[in-house]
Amino acid sequence: MKLPPFEYACPATLDEAIALLASRDGDAKAISGGQSLMPILAFRLASPSLLVDLKKLKGLDQIKIDASGITLGAKVSWRQIEDDKRLATAHPLLQEMISHVAHYQIRNRGTVGGSIAHADPAAEMPGFSVTCDAKIVVKGSSGERIIPAGEFFEGPLMTVLEADELITEIRLPPWPAARRWGMLEFARRRGDFAMGGVAVFYDLDAQGRAVDAHVGVIGAGSIPHRVPGAEAAINGTTVDETAILAAAKAAAAGVEPLTDIHASAAYRRNLISVLLERALRAAVAR
Amino acid sequence: MSKANRFVGSPVERLEDLRLLRGRGRFVDDLTAEGVLNAVILRSPVAHGIIKGIDTSAALAIPGVVAVLTAEEIGRPVPTIPIRLFASKLTEPLEQPCIADRKVRYVGEPVVLVIAESQAIAEDACDAVVLDIETLPPVVTREAAEKGQSLLFDELGTNRCARFTAIKGDADDAFRNAAYRRRERFGVHRHTAVFMEGRGLLAEWFEEEGKLVVQGGAKVPFATRKALSKQMNLPEDKIEVHEADTGGGFGSRGEFYPEDFLIPFAARYVGKPIKWVEDRREHLACSNHSRETEVEAEIACDKNGMVLGLRGTAFVDSGAYVRTNGLINPRNVSQFMSGPYHVPNINIVTDFYLSNKGPVGTYRGPGRYETDYVRERLFDMAANDLGIDRVEFRRRNLVREDQMPYQLPQIVETKSGDELDSGNYEVTLDQCLAEFKWAEKVEKYDGKLIDGRYHGLGLHCFIEGGAAGPKENARLVLEKSGNVSVYVGSSQVGQGVVTVLTQIAADALEMPMDKIAIFHGSTTGTKEGFGSFHSRSTVMGGSAIVVAAASLQKLMREAAGRRFNCAPGEVTLEDGKAQGPGGKSLTFAELAEEDISIEESFFNHKHTWAYGTHATHIAVDPQTGQVEVLEYVAVEDVGRMVNPLTLGGQAVGAIVQGLGGTFLEHLIYDGEGQLLTGTFADYLLPTAGDFPRIRAIMTGNYPSPINPLGVKGAGEGGIIPVGGIMANAIASALRSFNVQPLELPLSPPRIWKLIDDARPAEAAE
Amino acid sequence: MPTSKHRAVFEVNGKAVDIEVESRTTLSDCLRHQLRLTGTHVGCEHGVCGACTIIIDGAAVRSCLTLAVQADGSQITTVEGISFDEGLTPLQTAFRKHHALQCGFCTPGMLMTAHALLTENPDVDEEGIRHVLSGNICRCTGYIPIIQAVLEARAAYKKPENA
């Protein structure tokens, strides 16, 4: 399983990188951590003529936190998120979600931008970005675009990213300290892609009722997505057992999971429902 | 120095570790040779088809490509892989050709061999070969195999390739008159060894001497040499097969595979050293698969729970060919259904069917994991139906010490039987119950819903066979340094054979371990050798060393006697010196001025039987079907322990492999015969987080009577009970749903479905 | 299709390396076959088994998922670099004592992962060790002795109290 032939370039600036990507008529691929791309090359499932290494590009590896929210540079690694003590309060859901990503060695090298560009429907980062109303900032030959995460993913391993575009940042809205949240995923083994996963958060109004509930799912269809039915079942309630069960039921109805060798659609549908039920209980108790 | 046993029985730290821990192992891909070329094999992309054409011109045009070989260049008839065990005239035509010729029968079958200056270039060349294969209907399922509308071998007229019938007493008569009978159908899924280092070979052809040297052989290097000799038309003394360090075997590595011919052939053809290393994708598709079995089995008991009979029929999937040891699986399924129990009447008919999937071979505990699953499930069901405690049920039926040696059923087709050698099975049962605190835990947990999960306990008694004959050789040489070199026909497959055999040799020779060097796994070390399979290296290699050590000591006494002018009987060998009457003394080094060496064989036509009991406590999440193993205790008696450290390590390792096979691992094929679990992202091996609470307690209380050491083959036993015990524990946990897991693996979706189907009212609500 | 060749300058186990590598060569293959450091093993080539784990600039990574050319400018440590010429390190000694290896193929990757982990966090608990080592597959031991060995080796990585 040796990699297919390709040329390699390691540009010093973003503009050069974009120019290189644009130079091959869609046949060039960006590589950063390489943790998603390298296995694909090893199986020769892709055979780009040029790899453009983002290693020397500056300024893309920062986590910025201010009143307007959180900005993750595309080259921020899982490990950086895990180790950033500010995020424990600035975005606890991000840290929780990232704790499920792959394994130690991959977490040292894999990047948020790479995961989003790869767009595995069972991966955490795409699901997280959709759940949290993230904005994906991309730059290409024709300039910069800011794409809502909910419009970024088109299918398994498919996104709206053009061949000459690079993700530069992921922007997240601020996270209120009092926000209630829960996140659970179920995988056959720790670190595996999820058979199903659920992230949920909501805020409480003055009467203790849930507002602005967000429910996102991974591994439950061809792209990560929110589940409006489940969100509606939470909003306006005190998130009591009745609401939790209603939301769980709505989640089961609001997903179209696939059957594959690992599980049937029926199993996954049930799983999403169970995970949301449990995640909501955790949110209430938090 | 006294004759006291010093090393055997001690937890000696391994000698192998000093190299392996510092990155100084010599695994096959670590080897190289001047001018070495790399081989890559293009494999069939379809499960069943006729090869219409192979266009290699584009591949040959790639710079760095040296040769592209097909059946055409290799020459017809293409050599086939000989069946090593239970070969017959019937199975001979079903041997695998080392490269596909005219027909392909599984995805992954070698079709083209590319030799190039690098592995990457060879892979580029494989991509450039154009295969024209006309597809035939693939035989993937049991139904298709039995129906035989599509045949793997037209000339056979059926897809059935072998039958093994185990008979004891009169099962039909026993069933006619039994107070209790129950019949169930069980399924065990295809999974296999999946060791961590891919297979590999480095072959060198020495034209002037007409000699072939192959490194990377394993397990049975002498059998490999014999096969190569015939295939390459070379005398055996012109072939050397040496093992390198081996990254795990578990029954699968070291059997003869197509590459074991192709790479040496190519080395001679091209006249350059050639290396081939199997990649993970090839490994999952092409190394021996195992375990795929369906059994329809029936148990008969009297009203007191005494088992009167076991009968049934079994289907074992062979894959596309009959490989070296593939016939062991169906044979063992028939022969070992009764396990450690006294079952007076047995009739099990096992049919072995070809299919368009990867060919099968043995995997640790072959046929035993499968039959133990069936038997122990039936025992729990019978005990439950009869209202007898499952421990008591087993206790009543275990073979008693006074029944030893105990006859197992005869296999009709091979006219062969077997007998259990020795032991007290009830003692290990009781020890396991005590270690596990069974009674207390049954009371507290079994079948109870605690914090949202159903808890269950399982118990399982088993035997494991070892010490396959016919013999093993050891050659001992008193070196000029006064040290002893021990050459043995056994092989190392990662089990620590050097350490264990050094312990045995040191005790036998009454010498320190550091004065002994073990050489193994090479056709140049001994005249003959039989290798490491069927848990035989400690028993057979160890016993051969014991026999040869006595002969070497006799030669040393005779040599000293000649020098001292005394009778050999007056010479003592102690502390590295031979001493005679009147204070005469020679160091072993001085004694070795005369060449002193001896090769001896240890013969054995019986088997050893280690045995034991496992107990477990699990919890099932009814909403996800996830099973957590909360505790697992194994107790096993191996006759006599040589090294408790390595023995216990193998038991725990085997249990975790068994848990992997029971819960996670599955070689899944689609309807077209394509393997869907061809990566480590899909074929799920257990990881460090999955099964943390396992204990193995090894004992050596009842030595085997059939060898001078009293040892029994061990190392496979841990895996044998795992499927059965887990399914039983889950059934016990879920008793309120009245469900019975009958199919493996016990994956979360399957357990969830059992529960979900059992409560339709709730689901519909 | 063409490949390209590149100069790569890096340090392996404290020694400077200045070589030409092919664009498609993985770091694991470069270490093993170009630099003949065969202690690093390759078990799957698709980033799951962890046998090829090495340490780059202090972080444990899978060398099969890294291009050799990407190592340019970095400091690399392999199993050879954490071993003495004679005898065993405390981590290796603990592995031997607990029989934490059988065939030894996954062992270099286990050692490198454990070494990186204990260097970062010598106080890591059993759960933490299991979590981190779950990225390294061992087919022989069942992991239990490996966890015991790493737990025991923690002491050797702790900084002296009064330093």
XYZ file of N, CA, C and O in Angstrom, chain B residues 130-187:
232
model
N -4.084 -4.714 -17.385
C -5.512 -4.783 -17.740
C -5.962 -6.240 -17.678
O -5.443 -7.094 -18.403
N -6.913 -6.500 -16.792
C -7.453 -7.852 -16.652
C -8.786 -7.941 -17.371
O -9.632 -7.061 -17.227
N -8.940 -9.005 -18.144
C -10.238 -9.260 -18.769
C -10.776 -10.553 -18.136
O -10.296 -11.640 -18.439
N -11.712 -10.375 -17.225
C -12.263 -11.539 -16.527
C -13.770 -11.591 -16.752
O -14.479 -10.612 -16.500
N -14.228 -12.727 -17.269
C -15.671 -12.920 -17.466
C -16.239 -13.486 -16.168
O -15.814 -14.546 -15.710
N -17.170 -12.764 -15.576
C -17.603 -13.171 -14.244
C -18.569 -14.348 -14.314
O -19.360 -14.491 -15.256
N -18.494 -15.186 -13.305
C -19.420 -16.309 -13.109
C -20.223 -16.012 -11.849
O -19.796 -15.217 -11.011
N -21.380 -16.651 -11.697
C -22.158 -16.399 -10.473
C -21.350 -16.800 -9.235
O -20.863 -17.933 -9.160
N -21.174 -15.881 -8.298
C -20.367 -16.202 -7.128
C -21.149 -17.036 -6.104
O -22.363 -16.864 -5.939
N -20.451 -17.939 -5.451
C -21.031 -18.734 -4.363
C -20.592 -18.079 -3.061
O -19.421 -18.157 -2.690
N -21.528 -17.404 -2.426
C -21.165 -16.657 -1.226
C -21.848 -17.222 0.017
O -21.256 -17.314 1.079
N -23.091 -17.622 -0.143
C -23.860 -18.064 1.027
C -23.849 -19.583 1.153
O -23.527 -20.310 0.214
N -24.277 -20.043 2.311
C -24.395 -21.485 2.525
C -25.408 -22.078 1.529
O -25.156 -23.146 0.946
N -26.481 -21.365 1.356
C -27.529 -21.847 0.455
C -26.978 -22.076 -0.958
O -27.210 -23.122 -1.570
N -26.222 -21.089 -1.445
C -25.664 -21.216 -2.796
C -24.647 -22.341 -2.864
O -24.565 -23.064 -3.861
N -23.861 -22.493 -1.799
C -22.862 -23.559 -1.778
C -23.538 -24.920 -1.850
O -23.135 -25.790 -2.615
N -24.595 -25.091 -1.064
C -25.277 -26.391 -1.013
C -26.055 -26.678 -2.291
O -26.107 -27.796 -2.772
N -26.653 -25.633 -2.807
C -27.463 -25.793 -4.016
C -26.603 -26.246 -5.197
O -27.017 -27.091 -5.998
N -25.427 -25.667 -5.286
C -24.479 -26.125 -6.304
C -24.838 -25.739 -7.721
O -24.354 -26.359 -8.672
N -25.682 -24.722 -7.896
C -25.983 -24.276 -9.263
C -24.751 -23.663 -9.915
O -24.553 -23.770 -11.114
N -23.969 -22.979 -9.079
C -22.672 -22.495 -9.537
C -21.628 -23.308 -8.788
O -21.712 -23.477 -7.575
N -20.660 -23.835 -9.541
C -19.652 -24.716 -8.934
C -18.275 -24.084 -9.005
O -17.910 -23.493 -10.017
N -17.511 -24.233 -7.919
C -16.137 -23.738 -7.964
C -15.281 -24.649 -8.830
O -14.431 -24.188 -9.573
N -15.505 -25.952 -8.693
C -14.778 -26.932 -9.504
C -15.808 -27.782 -10.243
O -16.454 -28.628 -9.623
N -15.949 -27.543 -11.519
C -16.954 -28.281 -12.293
C -16.754 -29.787 -12.178
O -17.698 -30.548 -12.051
N -15.481 -30.208 -12.215
C -15.181 -31.635 -12.234
C -15.577 -32.325 -10.933
O -15.781 -33.529 -10.888
N -15.733 -31.543 -9.845
C -16.135 -32.136 -8.561
C -17.632 -32.437 -8.552
O -18.099 -33.347 -7.862
N -18.394 -31.662 -9.313
C -19.835 -31.902 -9.420
C -20.650 -31.416 -8.240
O -21.874 -31.527 -8.216
N -20.001 -30.889 -7.253
C -20.668 -30.365 -6.056
C -19.713 -29.355 -5.434
O -18.534 -29.312 -5.793
N -20.214 -28.544 -4.497
C -19.307 -27.660 -3.773
C -18.862 -28.274 -2.452
O -18.086 -27.680 -1.720
N -19.410 -29.449 -2.147
C -19.003 -30.080 -0.894
C -17.653 -30.748 -1.086
O -17.461 -31.535 -1.999
N -16.707 -30.439 -0.201
C -15.357 -30.946 -0.430
C -14.891 -31.933 0.619
O -13.868 -32.584 0.425
N -15.579 -32.050 1.704
C -15.184 -33.060 2.695
C -16.307 -33.245 3.700
O -17.181 -32.384 3.854
N -16.270 -34.401 4.361
C -17.222 -34.673 5.436
C -16.475 -35.359 6.569
O -15.619 -36.206 6.335
N -16.792 -34.974 7.791
C -16.223 -35.632 8.965
C -17.371 -36.027 9.890
O -18.138 -35.174 10.343
N -17.486 -37.316 10.147
C -18.573 -37.831 10.978
C -17.990 -38.366 12.283
O -17.161 -39.288 12.257
N -18.412 -37.805 13.373
C -17.941 -38.278 14.677
C -19.005 -39.173 15.296
O -20.172 -38.777 15.393
N -18.587 -40.369 15.672
C -19.540 -41.353 16.204
C -19.039 -41.884 17.538
O -17.865 -42.234 17.682
N -19.965 -41.972 18.471
C -19.694 -42.661 19.722
C -21.022 -43.227 20.209
O -22.035 -42.522 20.182
N -21.022 -44.459 20.658
C -22.250 -45.080 21.149
C -23.314 -45.102 20.068
O -23.014 -45.201 18.874
N -24.554 -44.965 20.483
C -25.674 -44.970 19.547
C -26.560 -43.770 19.858
O -27.437 -43.822 20.723
N -26.269 -42.677 19.168
C -26.954 -41.426 19.498
C -28.457 -41.524 19.251
O -29.261 -41.071 20.084
N -28.832 -42.106 18.127
C -30.263 -42.141 17.814
C -31.039 -42.920 18.877
O -32.125 -42.515 19.290
N -30.453 -44.001 19.317
C -31.095 -44.782 20.368
C -31.207 -43.950 21.653
O -32.247 -43.932 22.310
N -30.141 -43.263 21.989
C -30.146 -42.448 23.202
C -31.211 -41.363 23.122
O -31.912 -41.076 24.102
N -31.334 -40.750 21.957
C -32.326 -39.677 21.798
C -33.748 -40.228 21.850
O -34.655 -39.583 22.382
N -33.946 -41.434 21.280
C -35.288 -42.022 21.289
C -35.838 -42.139 22.697
O -37.007 -41.890 22.947
N -34.947 -42.508 23.621
C -35.429 -42.809 24.962
C -35.198 -41.686 25.970
O -35.405 -41.870 27.161
N -34.728 -40.508 25.482
C -34.352 -39.459 26.437
C -35.568 -38.739 27.000
O -36.552 -38.496 26.300
N -35.461 -38.371 28.277
C -36.540 -37.612 28.933
C -36.575 -36.173 28.444
O -37.616 -35.523 28.439
N -35.413 -35.661 28.029
C -35.331 -34.252 27.619
C -34.497 -34.123 26.361
O -33.429 -34.736 26.242
N -35.022 -33.325 25.416
C -34.266 -33.041 24.197
C -34.460 -31.591 23.816
O -35.525 -31.030 24.034
N -33.432 -31.000 23.256
C -33.608 -29.649 22.703
C -32.690 -29.492 21.507
O -31.535 -29.906 21.523
N -33.262 -28.880 20.483
C -32.513 -28.689 19.251
C -32.445 -27.200 18.922
O -33.450 -26.502 19.000
N -31.267 -26.703 18.565
C -31.110 -25.290 18.202
C -30.119 -25.174 17.044
O -29.303 -26.058 16.812
N -30.254 -24.031 16.368
C -29.330 -23.756 15.271
C -28.435 -22.586 15.671
O -28.931 -21.549 16.102
N -27.128 -22.780 15.543
C -26.170 -21.769 15.966
C -25.291 -21.325 14.797
O -24.994 -22.132 13.912
N -24.876 -20.082 14.830
C -23.994 -19.580 13.776
C -22.763 -18.895 14.350
O -22.855 -18.108 15.288
